[in-house]
Amino acid sequence: TDIRKALLELFSSTETEFVSGQAIADHLNCSRTAVWKHMNALKEEGFLVEAVRNKGYRLEQNTDQISENELYLGLKTEVIGQKIVYVEETSSTQLIAQQLLHQDTPEGTLVVTNFQSAGRGRLSRAWLSEPGDNIAMSLILKPKLSMQQFPQLTFLASVSIVAAIKEVVGIEAQIKWPNDIFIAGKKVCGVLTEMVSDPEEVKAVIIGMGINVNQAVFAEDIATIATSLRLESGEKQQRSALIQAILVHFEAFYQQYLTEGFSPIKKYWEAHALQFNKNIKARTLKGVLEGEFKGITDDGVLLLQDAAGEIHHVYSADIEI
Ligand code: BTX
């Protein structure tokens, strides 16, 4: 990826000009043959590479930009995403969102990056993402909620993402309790919801969303469990269109949530839940529970019915399917 980064830097500084093979070789400090290989690798990743004898190589500009202007253009929301903060690279968009909260940023502020180098999952697990391929973003909300209602926002984010994937990619994704989105048995997205609160009420919520969009190859340790929208659809996807669709669906669900409460969201969530009414294994700190997945409570607790018919409330677990 270092070579790729250097290549992309070179081409972005030359705009639409051809760059000779020799110039690239000098820039990367490698042979002309190696240049040819690197350019082919870019091509395989979906970049439009033009090679002309005696002129060199030209790279068509990446049309999949996600900086502020691309995202504002044609965005049909009133609050959600009306302020966007784009950074080319960051360790985590959650951290930037936290900083923005100290500056009293408005509800609906969205932090987006092109490369998140140290993304976080739950329980301080890592969220991995290659530069330029994926969506890593954090949405700031300031709802008047009690602590018990707080988990509902994770579910709200999940249903918004499922609806957006359906609309833009045409694929019916599923939600794995509590916060993963799956396609064909593999994880395509994770949601991390964090809050800032005092003992009585929630002051602000930061919803982090990581979506594998155009990444085609995954690190060894997640290669068997991860997938991307591109791998599942067979086509490169436009990140800006997806982000906009998520914001629009989120706003609609959020409005509905604030006026009608959690039940419409819960209905949609359960309709897209992986293994709903089927047998699952829930690995909790106290051991493994097995039974039928009967849905979620208003607090986001998982309901599991064991063979004897007893309903168990699962607050925290990893689900095996
Ligand atoms: P999670 O704890 O449910 O999932 C993390 C686990 O998922 C990892 O331990 C690993 O096994 C696996 N994993 C890591 N990266 C990927 C990937 N790209 N695709 C599939 N599986 C993977 C999920 O946490 C919540 C992730 C939220 C990420 C967003 S991105 C924007 C925001 N900023 C930030 O630092 N986190 C959030």
XYZ file of C-alpha atoms in Angstrom, residues 7-8 10-12 14-21 24 35 39 42-43 47-53 55-62:
33
model
C 1.680 6.221 -7.160
C -1.650 7.850 -6.438
C 2.196 11.193 -8.190
C -0.858 11.023 -10.427
C -2.959 13.375 -8.367
C -0.021 15.722 -12.366
C -3.784 15.937 -12.971
C -4.634 14.627 -16.427
C -1.105 14.608 -17.893
C 0.709 11.495 -19.025
C 3.580 10.452 -16.789
C 6.440 8.580 -18.432
C 7.364 5.125 -17.207
C 7.336 6.795 -12.299
C 6.212 0.101 -12.834
C 0.108 -0.030 -12.977
C -4.017 -0.474 -10.062
C -6.015 -1.484 -13.114
C -8.655 2.349 -11.630
C -8.858 3.507 -15.220
C -5.299 3.314 -16.451
C -4.354 4.450 -19.929
C -0.977 3.376 -21.301
C 0.317 4.992 -24.491
C 3.610 4.121 -26.160
C 3.947 8.935 -23.655
C 3.606 6.834 -20.563
C 0.670 6.316 -18.269
C -2.351 8.349 -17.416
C -4.762 7.693 -14.586
C -8.325 8.806 -14.912
C -9.244 10.779 -11.836
C -11.031 8.834 -9.195
